[in-house]
Tab-separated table of C-alpha atoms in Angstrom:
chain	number	residue	atom	x	y	z
X	23	MET	CA	6.238	28.556	-104.331
X	24	PRO	CA	4.387	30.396	-101.644
X	25	ASP	CA	0.483	29.700	-101.416
X	26	THR	CA	-1.156	32.185	-103.707
X	27	GLY	CA	-4.443	31.758	-101.963
X	28	SER	CA	-6.080	30.131	-104.968
X	29	ALA	CA	-9.319	28.068	-104.428
X	30	ALA	CA	-7.888	25.151	-106.348
X	31	PRO	CA	-8.236	21.907	-104.405
X	32	LYS	CA	-5.166	20.634	-102.802
X	33	ARG	CA	-3.882	17.275	-104.046
X	34	GLY	CA	-3.725	14.495	-101.617
X	35	ILE	CA	-2.394	10.863	-101.672
X	36	GLY	CA	-4.874	8.889	-103.796
X	37	ALA	CA	-3.885	5.487	-102.167
X	38	ILE	CA	-5.005	6.844	-98.737
X	39	GLU	CA	-8.259	8.011	-100.139
X	40	THR	CA	-8.874	4.765	-101.940
X	41	GLY	CA	-7.875	2.749	-98.795
X	42	LEU	CA	-10.246	4.736	-96.575
X	43	ARG	CA	-13.238	3.813	-98.797
X	44	LEU	CA	-12.873	0.346	-97.400
X	45	ILE	CA	-12.847	1.670	-93.871
X	46	ASP	CA	-15.837	3.616	-94.570
X	47	VAL	CA	-17.647	0.397	-96.001
X	48	LEU	CA	-16.857	-1.524	-92.682
X	49	ALA	CA	-18.010	1.511	-90.551
X	50	SER	CA	-21.326	1.460	-92.287
X	51	ALA	CA	-21.946	-2.282	-91.986
X	52	ASP	CA	-24.001	-3.914	-89.460
X	53	GLY	CA	-21.235	-6.373	-88.773
X	54	PRO	CA	-18.069	-8.281	-90.062
X	55	MET	CA	-18.110	-8.648	-93.836
X	56	GLN	CA	-16.550	-11.046	-96.387
X	57	LEU	CA	-13.691	-9.578	-98.693
X	58	LYS	CA	-15.987	-9.757	-101.799
X	59	GLU	CA	-18.742	-7.869	-99.969
X	60	ILE	CA	-16.216	-5.073	-98.927
X	61	ALA	CA	-14.653	-5.005	-102.377
X	62	ALA	CA	-18.136	-4.700	-104.044
X	63	GLU	CA	-19.245	-1.879	-101.832
X	64	ALA	CA	-15.954	-0.028	-102.164
X	65	GLY	CA	-16.154	-0.388	-106.019
X	66	MET	CA	-12.744	-2.064	-106.564
X	67	PRO	CA	-11.292	-5.642	-107.389
X	68	ALA	CA	-11.074	-8.059	-104.636
X	69	ALA	CA	-7.495	-8.358	-105.168
X	70	LYS	CA	-6.802	-4.773	-104.574
X	71	ALA	CA	-8.979	-4.665	-101.557
X	72	HIS	CA	-7.296	-7.579	-99.952
X	73	ARG	CA	-3.802	-5.773	-100.183
X	74	TYR	CA	-5.318	-2.732	-98.648
X	75	LEU	CA	-6.882	-4.810	-95.808
X	76	ALA	CA	-3.727	-6.607	-95.066
X	77	SER	CA	-1.989	-3.206	-94.394
X	78	PHE	CA	-4.854	-1.982	-92.298
X	79	ILE	CA	-4.617	-5.126	-90.136
X	80	ALA	CA	-0.981	-4.569	-89.576
X	81	ALA	CA	-1.759	-1.078	-88.404
X	82	GLY	CA	-4.795	-2.231	-86.308
X	83	MET	CA	-7.499	-0.447	-88.183
X	84	VAL	CA	-9.003	-3.702	-89.415
X	85	SER	CA	-9.336	-7.010	-87.741
X	86	GLN	CA	-10.002	-10.607	-89.235
X	87	SER	CA	-11.382	-13.438	-87.296
X	88	GLY	CA	-13.624	-16.463	-87.384
X	89	PRO	CA	-13.574	-19.529	-89.657
X	90	SER	CA	-15.005	-17.381	-92.580
X	91	GLY	CA	-12.197	-14.782	-92.304
X	92	ARG	CA	-14.605	-11.918	-92.266
X	93	TYR	CA	-13.300	-8.405	-91.699
X	94	ASP	CA	-14.431	-5.755	-89.076
X	95	LEU	CA	-13.052	-2.636	-87.810
X	96	GLY	CA	-9.895	-2.906	-85.601
X	97	PRO	CA	-8.837	-1.702	-82.258
X	98	MET	CA	-7.068	1.534	-83.629
X	99	ALA	CA	-10.361	2.263	-85.555
X	100	MET	CA	-12.306	1.946	-82.277
X	101	ARG	CA	-9.883	4.260	-80.546
X	102	LEU	CA	-10.107	6.972	-83.319
X	103	GLY	CA	-13.846	6.730	-83.213
X	104	ALA	CA	-14.080	7.130	-79.464
X	105	ALA	CA	-11.571	10.077	-79.514
X	106	ALA	CA	-13.463	11.896	-82.070
X	107	LEU	CA	-16.923	11.401	-80.268
X	108	GLY	CA	-15.281	12.821	-77.067
X	109	ARG	CA	-14.184	15.823	-78.902
X	110	PHE	CA	-17.618	16.525	-80.471
X	111	ASP	CA	-18.975	19.836	-78.836
X	112	CYS	CA	-22.466	20.242	-80.008
X	113	ILE	CA	-23.105	23.405	-78.031
X	114	GLU	CA	-20.207	25.124	-79.749
X	115	SER	CA	-21.578	23.971	-83.072
X	116	ALA	CA	-24.936	25.115	-82.127
X	117	CYS	CA	-23.543	28.492	-81.251
X	118	ALA	CA	-21.679	28.689	-84.721
X	119	GLY	CA	-24.839	28.147	-86.457
X	120	LEU	CA	-27.285	30.124	-84.574
X	121	GLN	CA	-27.135	33.316	-86.824
X	122	ARG	CA	-28.068	30.955	-89.748
X	123	LEU	CA	-31.076	29.525	-87.914
X	124	ARG	CA	-32.207	32.887	-86.822
X	125	ASP	CA	-32.204	34.081	-90.354
X	126	ASP	CA	-33.879	30.937	-91.646
X	127	ILE	CA	-36.779	31.158	-89.279
X	128	ARG	CA	-36.828	34.847	-88.865
X	129	ALA	CA	-37.151	34.647	-85.275
X	130	THR	CA	-34.957	35.292	-82.106
X	131	CYS	CA	-32.998	32.309	-81.346
X	132	PHE	CA	-30.672	31.239	-78.266
X	133	VAL	CA	-28.421	28.319	-77.125
X	134	THR	CA	-28.432	27.267	-73.422
X	135	GLY	CA	-26.162	24.915	-71.551
X	136	TRP	CA	-26.779	23.102	-68.191
X	137	SER	CA	-25.355	24.431	-64.903
X	138	ASP	CA	-25.944	23.648	-61.367
X	139	ARG	CA	-28.315	26.610	-61.207
X	140	GLY	CA	-30.205	25.218	-64.237
X	141	PRO	CA	-30.213	26.078	-67.917
X	142	VAL	CA	-28.099	29.164	-68.661
X	143	ILE	CA	-28.180	31.190	-71.850
X	144	LEU	CA	-24.916	30.974	-73.702
X	145	ARG	CA	-25.740	32.868	-76.921
X	146	TRP	CA	-28.385	35.065	-78.017
X	147	GLU	CA	-29.425	36.211	-81.520
X	148	ASP	CA	-32.039	38.634	-81.955
X	149	SER	CA	-34.246	38.606	-85.147
X	150	ARG	CA	-34.825	41.764	-87.100
X	151	ARG	CA	-37.934	42.218	-85.122
X	152	PRO	CA	-36.451	42.105	-81.583
X	153	VAL	CA	-38.669	40.862	-78.909
X	154	THR	CA	-38.383	42.337	-75.433
X	155	VAL	CA	-37.802	39.727	-72.789
X	156	ILE	CA	-36.472	39.750	-69.315
X	157	VAL	CA	-33.480	37.444	-69.925
X	158	GLN	CA	-29.956	37.957	-71.556
X	159	VAL	CA	-26.775	36.033	-72.101
X	160	GLY	CA	-25.840	34.564	-68.647
X	161	SER	CA	-29.468	34.340	-67.419
X	162	THR	CA	-30.592	31.082	-65.909
X	163	MET	CA	-33.956	29.786	-67.180
X	164	PRO	CA	-36.641	28.148	-65.110
X	165	LEU	CA	-37.331	24.405	-65.555
X	166	LEU	CA	-40.960	24.405	-65.242
X	167	THR	CA	-42.024	27.520	-67.077
X	168	SER	CA	-39.584	27.901	-69.936
X	169	ALA	CA	-39.419	25.930	-73.195
X	170	THR	CA	-35.680	25.285	-72.498
X	171	GLY	CA	-36.268	24.237	-68.875
X	172	ARG	CA	-39.024	21.859	-70.065
X	173	ALA	CA	-36.789	20.264	-72.625
X	174	PHE	CA	-34.090	19.564	-69.848
X	175	LEU	CA	-36.676	18.510	-67.421
X	176	ALA	CA	-37.817	15.743	-70.052
X	177	HIS	CA	-34.351	14.480	-70.692
X	178	LEU	CA	-32.217	14.914	-67.601
X	179	PRO	CA	-32.344	12.413	-64.715
X	180	ARG	CA	-34.818	13.357	-61.904
X	181	GLU	CA	-31.835	13.244	-59.405
X	182	THR	CA	-30.318	16.130	-61.494
X	183	THR	CA	-33.354	18.181	-61.618
X	184	GLY	CA	-35.232	17.474	-58.536
X	185	LYS	CA	-33.685	19.928	-56.274
X	186	LEU	CA	-34.280	22.918	-58.619
X	187	VAL	CA	-37.818	21.793	-59.299
X	188	GLY	CA	-38.475	21.733	-55.504
X	189	GLN	CA	-37.154	25.313	-55.318
X	190	GLU	CA	-39.226	26.646	-58.130
X	191	LEU	CA	-42.396	24.931	-56.623
X	192	ALA	CA	-41.598	26.374	-53.172
X	193	ALA	CA	-41.119	29.928	-54.694
X	194	ASP	CA	-44.455	29.870	-56.707
X	195	ASP	CA	-46.908	27.292	-57.667
X	196	ALA	CA	-49.866	29.559	-58.244
X	197	THR	CA	-50.540	27.802	-61.457
X	198	GLY	CA	-50.769	24.323	-60.015
X	199	ILE	CA	-48.186	23.119	-62.229
X	200	SER	CA	-46.844	20.557	-59.623
X	201	GLU	CA	-49.737	18.482	-60.617
X	202	ARG	CA	-48.911	18.651	-64.279
X	203	ILE	CA	-45.218	17.799	-64.377
X	204	ASP	CA	-45.528	14.263	-65.446
X	205	ALA	CA	-47.843	15.092	-68.166
X	206	LEU	CA	-45.452	18.116	-69.210
X	207	VAL	CA	-42.511	15.680	-69.364
X	208	ASP	CA	-44.553	13.087	-71.465
X	209	GLU	CA	-45.801	15.725	-73.894
X	210	THR	CA	-42.168	17.228	-74.168
X	211	ARG	CA	-40.633	13.778	-75.032
X	212	THR	CA	-43.340	12.881	-77.507
X	213	ALA	CA	-43.126	16.198	-79.304
X	214	GLY	CA	-39.360	16.176	-79.196
X	215	LEU	CA	-39.517	19.781	-78.306
X	216	GLY	CA	-40.190	21.989	-75.047
X	217	ARG	CA	-42.937	24.493	-75.474
X	218	THR	CA	-44.432	27.413	-73.605
X	219	GLU	CA	-47.037	30.098	-74.385
X	220	GLY	CA	-47.085	32.978	-71.854
X	221	GLU	CA	-45.999	30.829	-68.882
X	222	PHE	CA	-42.438	32.381	-68.713
X	223	GLN	CA	-43.488	35.866	-69.885
X	224	PRO	CA	-46.961	37.040	-70.956
X	225	GLY	CA	-47.399	37.338	-74.724
X	226	ILE	CA	-44.302	35.213	-75.523
X	227	CYS	CA	-44.345	31.927	-77.071
X	228	ALA	CA	-41.168	29.630	-77.380
X	229	LEU	CA	-40.015	26.212	-78.624
X	230	ALA	CA	-36.766	24.449	-77.578
X	231	ALA	CA	-34.975	21.314	-79.063
X	232	PRO	CA	-32.540	19.310	-76.950
X	233	LEU	CA	-29.009	18.844	-77.835
X	234	PHE	CA	-27.241	15.690	-76.871
X	235	ASP	CA	-23.506	14.728	-76.392
X	236	PRO	CA	-21.974	11.507	-77.988
X	237	PHE	CA	-23.223	9.435	-75.051
X	238	GLY	CA	-26.817	10.327	-75.295
X	239	ARG	CA	-26.832	12.814	-72.515
X	240	MET	CA	-28.658	16.122	-72.923
X	241	VAL	CA	-26.149	19.113	-72.568
X	242	GLY	CA	-27.865	21.901	-74.116
X	243	ALA	CA	-30.745	23.328	-75.980
X	244	VAL	CA	-31.603	25.552	-78.923
X	245	ALA	CA	-34.564	27.606	-78.726
X	246	ALA	CA	-36.538	30.271	-80.602
X	247	LEU	CA	-39.205	32.611	-79.487
X	248	GLY	CA	-41.596	35.431	-80.617
X	249	ARG	CA	-44.804	37.236	-79.840
X	250	SER	CA	-47.766	34.968	-79.557
X	251	GLY	CA	-49.935	35.534	-82.564
X	252	GLU	CA	-46.689	36.268	-84.834
X	253	PHE	CA	-44.542	33.234	-83.874
X	254	ASP	CA	-45.657	29.702	-85.089
X	255	GLY	CA	-45.367	27.843	-81.818
X	256	SER	CA	-47.185	24.700	-82.773
X	257	TYR	CA	-45.288	21.473	-82.620
X	258	ASP	CA	-45.919	20.645	-86.157
X	259	GLY	CA	-45.109	24.162	-87.700
X	260	ALA	CA	-42.248	25.435	-89.772
X	261	VAL	CA	-40.231	26.782	-86.591
X	262	ALA	CA	-40.546	23.406	-84.833
X	263	SER	CA	-39.314	21.510	-87.951
X	264	ALA	CA	-36.464	23.751	-88.303
X	265	LEU	CA	-35.449	23.403	-84.572
X	266	ARG	CA	-35.561	19.663	-84.839
X	267	GLN	CA	-33.673	19.549	-88.018
X	268	PHE	CA	-31.009	21.996	-86.633
X	269	ALA	CA	-30.450	19.829	-83.518
X	270	GLY	CA	-30.564	16.632	-85.415
X	271	LYS	CA	-27.599	17.830	-87.534
X	272	LEU	CA	-25.616	18.339	-84.464
X	273	ASP	CA	-26.362	14.863	-82.936
X	274	PRO	CA	-23.155	12.876	-83.304
X	275	LYS	CA	-25.075	9.670	-83.354
X	276	ALA	CA	-27.378	10.509	-86.145
X	277	GLU	CA	-26.828	9.462	-89.719
X	278	HIS	CA	-26.715	12.518	-92.132
X	279	PRO	CA	-27.078	12.083	-95.684
X	280	ALA	CA	-24.083	13.340	-97.697
């Protein structure tokens, strides 16, 4: 019969779902495990777990070695994990969730990625109280005087940012920021957020959280901004907390509760 579009859950193969509980146990462990430990964690008899593990060994999903016969993830599981990490796109996910973030914190939000010209705005979501700013999608942000730029400055290698920093300082260092770069980097790393208040545009406060790829490299940022006095730009405020949580959920290395 054709699909009627009902919301009823589709029936799967129970044996596969049961077996994958064992893989999940091994993936969550700190190292190789004994059969009885795996069975207990998966909530099944040891004899049943042993049959599944034997099939997984034959398929390369599980390995068994050592005098104690402990089990661990096999080469096929490792390849699957590496492939999944390689296809994780935190920037795409950030863009997809940006409207929800905007609605939650009631502030203008945007996502940036890295380019050879510096941070570039990829998506922008105005709040219901739009803020007039001098950038748009496609604009590049300065490293030294924008919250997004400071996030990149704190997490990218100096050889990546050095040329752009030099260009910005040569163009304008009226605020003497060259003497505070190291302090800004330390502050940003400690807080986990880039922050500005009036440096990029007078009267505008902004916060930005870094986005990392599966290998721990910063590839983007998610930011929020608003008018000073109306926008909570403190490091320990509600907006800062929401940005950290949003970015944390996109971190492929982080453990997220079910």
